[in-house]
CSV table of C-alpha atoms and ligand atoms in Angstrom, one decimal:
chain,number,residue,atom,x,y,z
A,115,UNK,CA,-22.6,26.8,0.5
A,116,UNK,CA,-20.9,26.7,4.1
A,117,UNK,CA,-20.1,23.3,5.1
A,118,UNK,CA,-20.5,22.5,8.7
A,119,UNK,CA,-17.7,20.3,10.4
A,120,UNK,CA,-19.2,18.5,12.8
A,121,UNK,CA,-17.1,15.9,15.3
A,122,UNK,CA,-18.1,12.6,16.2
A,123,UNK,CA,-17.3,13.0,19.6
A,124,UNK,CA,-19.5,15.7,20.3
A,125,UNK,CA,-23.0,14.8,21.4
A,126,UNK,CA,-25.4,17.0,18.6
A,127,UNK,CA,-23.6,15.7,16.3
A,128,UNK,CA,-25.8,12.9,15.1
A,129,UNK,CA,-28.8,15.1,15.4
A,130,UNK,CA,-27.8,17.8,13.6
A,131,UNK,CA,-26.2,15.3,10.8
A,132,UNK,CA,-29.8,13.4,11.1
A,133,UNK,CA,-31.7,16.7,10.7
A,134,UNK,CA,-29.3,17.9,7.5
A,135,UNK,CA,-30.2,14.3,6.2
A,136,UNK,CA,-34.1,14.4,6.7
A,137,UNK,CA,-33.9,18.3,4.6
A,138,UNK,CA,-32.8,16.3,1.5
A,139,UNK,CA,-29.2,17.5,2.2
A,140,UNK,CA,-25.7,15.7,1.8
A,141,UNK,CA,-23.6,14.9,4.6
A,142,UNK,CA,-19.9,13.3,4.2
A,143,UNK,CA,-20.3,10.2,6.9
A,144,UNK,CA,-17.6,8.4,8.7
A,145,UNK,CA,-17.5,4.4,8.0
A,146,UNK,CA,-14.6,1.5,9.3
A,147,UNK,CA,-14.7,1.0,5.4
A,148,UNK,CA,-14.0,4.6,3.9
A,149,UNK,CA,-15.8,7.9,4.3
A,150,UNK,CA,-19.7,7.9,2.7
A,151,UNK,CA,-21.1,10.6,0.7
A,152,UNK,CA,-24.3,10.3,2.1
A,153,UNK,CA,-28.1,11.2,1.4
A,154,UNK,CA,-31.6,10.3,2.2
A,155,UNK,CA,-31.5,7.0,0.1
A,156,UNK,CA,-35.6,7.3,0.3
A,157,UNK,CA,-35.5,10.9,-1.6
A,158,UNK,CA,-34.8,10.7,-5.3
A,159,UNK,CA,-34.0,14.5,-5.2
A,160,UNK,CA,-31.3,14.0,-2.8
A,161,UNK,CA,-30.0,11.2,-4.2
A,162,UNK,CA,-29.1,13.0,-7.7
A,163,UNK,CA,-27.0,15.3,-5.5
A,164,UNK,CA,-25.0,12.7,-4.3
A,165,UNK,CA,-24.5,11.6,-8.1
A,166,UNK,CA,-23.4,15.5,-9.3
A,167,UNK,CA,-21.3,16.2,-6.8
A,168,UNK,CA,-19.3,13.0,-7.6
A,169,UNK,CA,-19.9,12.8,-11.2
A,170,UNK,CA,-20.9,10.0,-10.9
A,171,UNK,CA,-22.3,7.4,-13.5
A,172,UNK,CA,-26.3,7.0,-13.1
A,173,UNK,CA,-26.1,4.0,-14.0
A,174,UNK,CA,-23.9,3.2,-11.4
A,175,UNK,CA,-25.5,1.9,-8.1
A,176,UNK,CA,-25.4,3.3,-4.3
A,177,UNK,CA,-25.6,1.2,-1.2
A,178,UNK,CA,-28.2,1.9,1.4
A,179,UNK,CA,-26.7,2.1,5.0
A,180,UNK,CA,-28.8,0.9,7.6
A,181,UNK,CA,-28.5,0.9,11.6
A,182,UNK,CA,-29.8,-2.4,12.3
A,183,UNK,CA,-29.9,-6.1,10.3
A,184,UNK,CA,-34.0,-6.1,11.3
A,185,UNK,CA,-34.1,-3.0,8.6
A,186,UNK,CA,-33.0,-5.1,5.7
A,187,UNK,CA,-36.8,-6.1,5.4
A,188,UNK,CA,-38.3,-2.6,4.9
A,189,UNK,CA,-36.2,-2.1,1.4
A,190,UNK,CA,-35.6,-5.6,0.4
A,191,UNK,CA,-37.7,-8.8,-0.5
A,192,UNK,CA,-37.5,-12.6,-1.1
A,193,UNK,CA,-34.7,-12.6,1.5
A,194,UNK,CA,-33.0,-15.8,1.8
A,195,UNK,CA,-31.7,-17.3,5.1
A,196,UNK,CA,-28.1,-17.0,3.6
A,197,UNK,CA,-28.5,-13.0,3.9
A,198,UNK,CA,-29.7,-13.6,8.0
A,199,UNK,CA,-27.0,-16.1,8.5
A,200,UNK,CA,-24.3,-13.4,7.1
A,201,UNK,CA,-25.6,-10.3,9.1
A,202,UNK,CA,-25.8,-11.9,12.1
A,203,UNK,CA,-22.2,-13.2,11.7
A,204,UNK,CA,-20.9,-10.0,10.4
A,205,UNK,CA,-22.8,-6.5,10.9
A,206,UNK,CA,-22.1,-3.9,11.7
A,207,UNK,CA,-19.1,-4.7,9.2
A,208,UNK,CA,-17.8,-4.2,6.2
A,209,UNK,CA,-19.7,-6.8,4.2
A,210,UNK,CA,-22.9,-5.3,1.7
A,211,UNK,CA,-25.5,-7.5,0.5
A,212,UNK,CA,-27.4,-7.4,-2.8
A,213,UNK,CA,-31.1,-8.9,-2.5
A,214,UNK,CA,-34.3,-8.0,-4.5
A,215,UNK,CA,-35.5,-4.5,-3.8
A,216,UNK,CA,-38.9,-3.3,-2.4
A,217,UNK,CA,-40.5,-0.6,-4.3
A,218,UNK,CA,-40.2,2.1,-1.5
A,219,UNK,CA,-36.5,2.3,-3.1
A,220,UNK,CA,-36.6,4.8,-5.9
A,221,UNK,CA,-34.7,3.6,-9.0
A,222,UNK,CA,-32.0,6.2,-9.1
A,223,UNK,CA,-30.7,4.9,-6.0
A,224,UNK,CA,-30.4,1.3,-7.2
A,225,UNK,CA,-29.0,2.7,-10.8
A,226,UNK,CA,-31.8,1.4,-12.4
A,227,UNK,CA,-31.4,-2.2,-11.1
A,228,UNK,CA,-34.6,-4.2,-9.5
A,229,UNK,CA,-31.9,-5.2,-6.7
A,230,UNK,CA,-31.0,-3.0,-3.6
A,231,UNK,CA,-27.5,-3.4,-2.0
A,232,UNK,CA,-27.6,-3.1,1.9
A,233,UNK,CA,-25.0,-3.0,4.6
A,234,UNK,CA,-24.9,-1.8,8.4
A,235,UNK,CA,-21.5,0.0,9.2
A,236,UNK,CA,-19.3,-0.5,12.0
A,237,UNK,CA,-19.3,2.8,13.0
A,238,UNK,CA,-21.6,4.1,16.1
A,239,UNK,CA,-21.5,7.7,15.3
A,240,UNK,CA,-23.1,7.2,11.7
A,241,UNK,CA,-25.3,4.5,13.0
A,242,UNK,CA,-27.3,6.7,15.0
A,243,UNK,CA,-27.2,9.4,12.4
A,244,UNK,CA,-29.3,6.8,10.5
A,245,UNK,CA,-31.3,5.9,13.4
A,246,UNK,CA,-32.2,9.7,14.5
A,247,UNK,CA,-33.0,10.5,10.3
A,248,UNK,CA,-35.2,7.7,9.9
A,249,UNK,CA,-34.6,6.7,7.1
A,250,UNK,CA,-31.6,4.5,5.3
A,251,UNK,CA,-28.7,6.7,4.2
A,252,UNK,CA,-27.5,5.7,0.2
A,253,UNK,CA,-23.8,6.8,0.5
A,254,UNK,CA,-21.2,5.9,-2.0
A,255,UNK,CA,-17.3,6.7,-1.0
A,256,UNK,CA,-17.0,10.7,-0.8
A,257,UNK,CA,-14.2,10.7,-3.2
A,258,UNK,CA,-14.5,12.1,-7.3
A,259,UNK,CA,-15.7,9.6,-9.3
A,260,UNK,CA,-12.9,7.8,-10.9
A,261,UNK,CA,-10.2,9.0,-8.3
A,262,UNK,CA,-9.2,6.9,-5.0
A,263,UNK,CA,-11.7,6.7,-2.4
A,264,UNK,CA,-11.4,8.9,1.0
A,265,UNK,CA,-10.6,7.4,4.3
A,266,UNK,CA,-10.1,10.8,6.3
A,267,UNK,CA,-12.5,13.8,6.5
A,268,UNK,CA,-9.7,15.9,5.0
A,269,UNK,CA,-9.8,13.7,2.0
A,270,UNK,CA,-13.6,14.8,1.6
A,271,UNK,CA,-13.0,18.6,2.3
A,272,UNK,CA,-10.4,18.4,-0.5
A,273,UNK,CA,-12.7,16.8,-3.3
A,274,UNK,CA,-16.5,18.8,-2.0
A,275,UNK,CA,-15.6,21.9,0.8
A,276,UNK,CA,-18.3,24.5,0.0
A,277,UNK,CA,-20.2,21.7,-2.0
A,278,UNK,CA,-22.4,20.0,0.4
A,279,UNK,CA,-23.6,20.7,3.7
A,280,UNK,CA,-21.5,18.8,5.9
A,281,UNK,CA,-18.7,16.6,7.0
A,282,UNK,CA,-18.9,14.0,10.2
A,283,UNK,CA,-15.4,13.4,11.2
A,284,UNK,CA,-14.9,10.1,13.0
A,285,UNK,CA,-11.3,10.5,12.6
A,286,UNK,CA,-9.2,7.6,9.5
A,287,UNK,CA,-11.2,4.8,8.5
A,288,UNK,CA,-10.1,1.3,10.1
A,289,UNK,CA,-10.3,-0.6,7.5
A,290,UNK,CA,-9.8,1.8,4.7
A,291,UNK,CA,-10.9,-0.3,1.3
A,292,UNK,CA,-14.5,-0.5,0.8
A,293,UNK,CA,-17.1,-3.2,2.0
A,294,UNK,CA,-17.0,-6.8,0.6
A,295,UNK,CA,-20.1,-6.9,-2.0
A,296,UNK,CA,-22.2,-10.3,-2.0
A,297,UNK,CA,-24.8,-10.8,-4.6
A,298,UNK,CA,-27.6,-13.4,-3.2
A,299,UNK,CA,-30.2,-12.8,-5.9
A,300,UNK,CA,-29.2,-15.9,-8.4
A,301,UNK,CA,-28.7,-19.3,-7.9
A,302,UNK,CA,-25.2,-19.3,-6.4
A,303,UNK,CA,-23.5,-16.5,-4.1
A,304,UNK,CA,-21.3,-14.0,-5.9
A,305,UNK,CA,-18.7,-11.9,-4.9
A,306,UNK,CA,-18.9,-8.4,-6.8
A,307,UNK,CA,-16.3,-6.8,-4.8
A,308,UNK,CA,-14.0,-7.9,-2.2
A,309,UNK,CA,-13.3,-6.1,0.9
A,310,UNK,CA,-12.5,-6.2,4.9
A,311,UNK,CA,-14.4,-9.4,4.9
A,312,UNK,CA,-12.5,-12.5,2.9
A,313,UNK,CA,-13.5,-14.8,0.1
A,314,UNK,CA,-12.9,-17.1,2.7
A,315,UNK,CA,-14.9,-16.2,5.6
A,316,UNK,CA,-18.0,-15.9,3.2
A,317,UNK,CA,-17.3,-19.5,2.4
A,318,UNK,CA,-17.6,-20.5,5.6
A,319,UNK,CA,-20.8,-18.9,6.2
A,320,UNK,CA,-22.3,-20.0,2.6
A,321,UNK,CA,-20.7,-22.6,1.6
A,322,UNK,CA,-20.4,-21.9,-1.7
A,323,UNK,CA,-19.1,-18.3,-3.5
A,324,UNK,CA,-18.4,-17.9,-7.2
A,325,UNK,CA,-16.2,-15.1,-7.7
A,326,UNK,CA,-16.9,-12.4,-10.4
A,327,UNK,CA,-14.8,-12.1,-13.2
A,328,UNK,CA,-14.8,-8.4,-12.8
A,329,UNK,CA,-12.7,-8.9,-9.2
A,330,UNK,CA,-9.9,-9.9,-11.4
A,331,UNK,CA,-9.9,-8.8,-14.8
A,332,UNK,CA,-10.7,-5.4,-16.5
A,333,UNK,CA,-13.7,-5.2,-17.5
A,334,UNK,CA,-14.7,-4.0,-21.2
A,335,UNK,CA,-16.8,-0.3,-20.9
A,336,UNK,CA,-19.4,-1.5,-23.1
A,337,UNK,CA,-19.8,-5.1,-21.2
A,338,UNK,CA,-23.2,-6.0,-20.1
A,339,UNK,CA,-22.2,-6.7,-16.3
A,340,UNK,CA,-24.1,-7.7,-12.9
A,341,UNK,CA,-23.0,-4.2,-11.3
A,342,UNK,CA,-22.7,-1.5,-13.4
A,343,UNK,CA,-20.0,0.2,-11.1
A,344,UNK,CA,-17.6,-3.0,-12.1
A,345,UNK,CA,-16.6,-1.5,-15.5
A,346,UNK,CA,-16.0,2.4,-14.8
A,347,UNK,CA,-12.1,3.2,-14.2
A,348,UNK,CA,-11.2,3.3,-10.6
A,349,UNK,CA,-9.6,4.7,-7.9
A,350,UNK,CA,-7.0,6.1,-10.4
A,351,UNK,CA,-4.5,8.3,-9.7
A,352,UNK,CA,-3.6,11.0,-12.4
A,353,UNK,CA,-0.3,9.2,-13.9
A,354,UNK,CA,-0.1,5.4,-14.9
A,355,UNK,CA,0.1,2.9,-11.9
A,356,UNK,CA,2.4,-0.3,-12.6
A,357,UNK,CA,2.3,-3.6,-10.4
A,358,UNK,CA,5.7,-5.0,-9.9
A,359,UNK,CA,5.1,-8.5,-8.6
A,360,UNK,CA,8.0,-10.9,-7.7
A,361,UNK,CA,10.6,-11.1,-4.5
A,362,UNK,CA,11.7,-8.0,-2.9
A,363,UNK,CA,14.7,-8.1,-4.3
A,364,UNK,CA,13.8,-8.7,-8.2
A,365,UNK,CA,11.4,-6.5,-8.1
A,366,UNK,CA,13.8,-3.5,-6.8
A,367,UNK,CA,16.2,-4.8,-9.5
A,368,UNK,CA,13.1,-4.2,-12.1
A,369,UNK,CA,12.0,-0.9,-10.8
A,370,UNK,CA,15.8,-0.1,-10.3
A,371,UNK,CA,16.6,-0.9,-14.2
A,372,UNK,CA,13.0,1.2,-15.8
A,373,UNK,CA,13.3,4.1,-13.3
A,374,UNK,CA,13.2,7.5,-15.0
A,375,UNK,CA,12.7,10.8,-12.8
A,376,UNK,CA,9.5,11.8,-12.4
A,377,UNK,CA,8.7,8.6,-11.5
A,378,UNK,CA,7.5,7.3,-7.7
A,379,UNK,CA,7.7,4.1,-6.4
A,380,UNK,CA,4.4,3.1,-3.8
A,381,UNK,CA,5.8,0.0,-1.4
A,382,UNK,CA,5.9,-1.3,2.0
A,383,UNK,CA,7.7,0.2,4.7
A,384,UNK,CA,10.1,-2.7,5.1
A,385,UNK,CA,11.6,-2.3,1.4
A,386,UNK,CA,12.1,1.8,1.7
A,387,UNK,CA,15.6,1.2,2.1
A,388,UNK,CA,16.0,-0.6,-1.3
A,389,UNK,CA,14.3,2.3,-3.0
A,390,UNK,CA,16.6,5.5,-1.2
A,391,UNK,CA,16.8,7.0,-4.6
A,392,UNK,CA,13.5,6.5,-5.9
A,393,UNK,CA,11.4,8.6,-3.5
A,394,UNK,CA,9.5,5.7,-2.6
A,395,UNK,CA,6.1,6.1,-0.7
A,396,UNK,CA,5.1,3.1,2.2
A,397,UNK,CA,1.4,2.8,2.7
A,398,UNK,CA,1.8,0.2,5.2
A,399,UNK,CA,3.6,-2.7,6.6
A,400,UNK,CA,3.8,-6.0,4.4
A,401,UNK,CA,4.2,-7.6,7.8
A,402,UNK,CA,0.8,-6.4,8.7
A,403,UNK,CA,-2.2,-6.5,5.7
A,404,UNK,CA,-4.4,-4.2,8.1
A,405,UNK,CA,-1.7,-1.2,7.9
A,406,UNK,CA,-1.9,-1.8,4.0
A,407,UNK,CA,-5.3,-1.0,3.3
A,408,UNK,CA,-5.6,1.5,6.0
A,409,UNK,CA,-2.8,3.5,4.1
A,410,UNK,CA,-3.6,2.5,0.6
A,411,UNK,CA,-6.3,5.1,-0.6
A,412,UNK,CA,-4.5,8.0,1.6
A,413,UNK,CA,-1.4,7.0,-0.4
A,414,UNK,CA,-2.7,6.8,-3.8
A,415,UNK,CA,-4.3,10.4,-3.6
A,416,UNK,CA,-1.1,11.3,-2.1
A,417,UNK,CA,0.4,10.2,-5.7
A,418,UNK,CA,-2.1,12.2,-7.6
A,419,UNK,CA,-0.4,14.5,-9.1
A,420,UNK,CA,0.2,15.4,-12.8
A,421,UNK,CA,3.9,16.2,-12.5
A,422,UNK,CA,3.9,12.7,-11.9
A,423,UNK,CA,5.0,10.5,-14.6
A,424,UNK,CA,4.6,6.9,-13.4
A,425,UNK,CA,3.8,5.1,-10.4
A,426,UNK,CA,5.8,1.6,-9.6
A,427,UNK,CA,3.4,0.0,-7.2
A,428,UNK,CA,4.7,-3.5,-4.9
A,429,UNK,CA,1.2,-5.0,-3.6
A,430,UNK,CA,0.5,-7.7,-1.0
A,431,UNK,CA,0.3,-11.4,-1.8
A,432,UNK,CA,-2.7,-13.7,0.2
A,433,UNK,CA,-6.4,-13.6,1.1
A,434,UNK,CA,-8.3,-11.8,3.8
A,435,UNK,CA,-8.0,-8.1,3.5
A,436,UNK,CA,-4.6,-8.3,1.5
A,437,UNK,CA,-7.4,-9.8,-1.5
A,438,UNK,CA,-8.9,-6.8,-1.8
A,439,UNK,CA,-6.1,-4.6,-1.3
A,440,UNK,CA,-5.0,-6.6,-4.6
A,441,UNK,CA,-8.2,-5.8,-6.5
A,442,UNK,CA,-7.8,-2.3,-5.6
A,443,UNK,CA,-4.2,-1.6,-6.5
A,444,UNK,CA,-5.2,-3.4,-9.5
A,445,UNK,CA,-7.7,-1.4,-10.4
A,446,UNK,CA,-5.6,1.5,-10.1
A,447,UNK,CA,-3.4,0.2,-12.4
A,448,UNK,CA,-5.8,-0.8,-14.9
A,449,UNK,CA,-4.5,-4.6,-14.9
A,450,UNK,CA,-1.0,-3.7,-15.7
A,451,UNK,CA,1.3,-5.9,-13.8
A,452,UNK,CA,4.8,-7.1,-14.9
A,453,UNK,CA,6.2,-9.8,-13.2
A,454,UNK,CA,9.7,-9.4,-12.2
A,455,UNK,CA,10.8,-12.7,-11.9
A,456,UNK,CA,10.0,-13.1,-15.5
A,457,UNK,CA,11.3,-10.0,-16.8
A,458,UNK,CA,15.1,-10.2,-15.9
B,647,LIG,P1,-19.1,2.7,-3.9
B,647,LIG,O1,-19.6,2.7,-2.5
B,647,LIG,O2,-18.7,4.1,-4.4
B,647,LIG,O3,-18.0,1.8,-4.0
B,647,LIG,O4,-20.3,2.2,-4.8
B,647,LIG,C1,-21.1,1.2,-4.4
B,647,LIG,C2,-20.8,-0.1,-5.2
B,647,LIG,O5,-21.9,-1.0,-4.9
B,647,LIG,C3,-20.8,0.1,-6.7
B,647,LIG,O6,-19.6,-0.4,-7.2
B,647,LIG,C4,-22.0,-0.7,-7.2
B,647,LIG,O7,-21.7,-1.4,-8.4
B,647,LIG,C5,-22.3,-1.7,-6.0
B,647,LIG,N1,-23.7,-1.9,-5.9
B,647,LIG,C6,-24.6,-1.1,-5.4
B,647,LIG,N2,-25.9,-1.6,-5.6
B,647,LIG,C7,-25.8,-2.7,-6.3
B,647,LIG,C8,-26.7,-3.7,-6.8
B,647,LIG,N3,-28.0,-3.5,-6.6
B,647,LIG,N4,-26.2,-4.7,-7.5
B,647,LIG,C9,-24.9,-4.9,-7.6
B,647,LIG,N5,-24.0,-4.0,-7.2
B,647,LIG,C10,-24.4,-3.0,-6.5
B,648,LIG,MG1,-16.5,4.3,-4.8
């Protein structure tokens, strides 16, 4: 298969996107999250492409992108005000909600679950995409399963080129860590996944958010868990990834004193200079949390590589977007953090 590459900033590019997604085709899509695989979330047919080209888990769920908060009511039911009271503060954004799905959603794309996560992007390009197909678009990040997600459309040409039918490029994701994930179908607010949006500015809205344990501890493969997707390994480069938590300083003295070669160090630009001898890789500034997970995912894939032998990884203390830079990176590293303050 030739895939197209089409440009945001050319004007049939939403129509010819729309038109690829009505035929049951996949297109890559451009978010302020990360890039979207994305299909016809209506179309069961389509939507098993989206899981083969990833590899991706059936069981593992797919959020359905749509243009405008009004369309939460065609796919989902029993909608509390909570769920109006968060779109209207925050979409488009990076925030997904999970609420009781209709029966128009077929049950691959909610990975067997009677619930239907929703979320309208920031991004106007993919919007009207949506808007022109007519229908919602189920798009999980574009990326392998397993591997780190894809926030440029050269990331997606790398993992699917010939593979699906085309690739909207809206030039690197702002954000560049996936959506925040709120469950509203119990009792009590949960959060499944953090993301652009904090803990904290949920709480503000909802006054109330119990915190999954999956957001901060591994998760056992066989666990019974609220979303399937919590458990699989993620966003993993090829090699082990450590944490190295602790004071610049200490934790240079750490990395310094376990260093073998072969191995990389992944930290903020401002320590490079401790690391000269390390080849050390910056994903961002530890001055500014927005140039961290911009950089993270672009970084990590960077770092995939089998000649690799281990990864010494310095991650971002705090809340907003720095939370779920934390989730991520631990991910990545499977939970494995020493503490350097401890260790020497
Ligand atoms: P991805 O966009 O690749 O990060 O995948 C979408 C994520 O949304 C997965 O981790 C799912 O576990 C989560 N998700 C999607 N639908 C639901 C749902 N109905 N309930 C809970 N989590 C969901
Ligand atoms: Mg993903």
């Amino acid at each position: 298969m030739k895939t197209l590459h089409l440009s945001a900033e050319v004007s049939e590019t939403a129509e010819i996107a729309a038109n690829l997604i009505k035929n049951g085709e996949l297109v890559a899509i451009p978010t302020e999250t990360v890039y979207g695989l994305g299909a016809n979330g209506l179309d069961e047919a389509a939507v098993a492409k989206i899981f083969e080209a990833k590899g991706r888990p059936q069981d593992n769920p797919l959020i359905l992108h749509i243009s405008c908060a009004e369309e939460m009511e065609k796919f989902c039911k029993d909608i509390p005000r909570a769920a109006y009271d968060l779109a209207e503060k925050f979409w488009p954004g990076p925030l997904t909600i999970v609420l009781p799905a209709r029966d128009i959603v077929p049950r691959r794309t909610t990975g067997g679950l009677s619930t239907v996560a929703v979320r309208c992007p920031d991004n106007a390009v993919t919007r009207e995409i949506i808007r022109l197909a007519g229908v919602p678009i189920a798009a999980p990040s574009a990326n392998i399963s397993g591997k780190p997600s894809t926030t440029t459309a050269q990331h997606v040409a790398h993992d699917h080129e010939g593979r699906i039918a085309a690739i909207v490029d809206g030039g690197p994701c702002r954000v560049g860590v996936e959506s925040t994930i709120v469950d509203l179908t119990e009792d009590r607010p949960r959060l499944l996944r953090p993301g652009g949006i904090g803990p904290e500015q949920l709480r503000e809205v909802l006054g109330d958010l119990v915190v999954d344990k999956a957001v901060t501890a591994q998760i056992d493969k066989d666990a019974v868990v609220k979303a399937p997707g919590m458990k699989y390994r993620h966003y993993a480069p090829a090699e082990p990834v450590v944490i190295v938590s602790g004071s610049r300083e200490r934790a240079a003295e750490y990395i310094h004193a376990h260093f073998v070669p072969g191995d990389r160090v992944l930290c903020f630009q401002e320590e490079l200079p401790l690391y000269g001898d390390c080849k050390p890789l910056a994903y961002g500034r530890e001055a500014d949390v927005n140039t961290l997970s911009a950089g993270l995912f672009a970084a990590l894939r960077e770092l995939d590589d089998p000649a690799i032998h281990k990864v010494y990884a310095r991650c971002p203390e705090g809340g907003g977007v720095a939370y779920a830079v934390q989730n991520r990176l631990k991910k990545a590293a499977a939970f494995h953090i020493v503490d350097a303050e401890a260790e020497l």
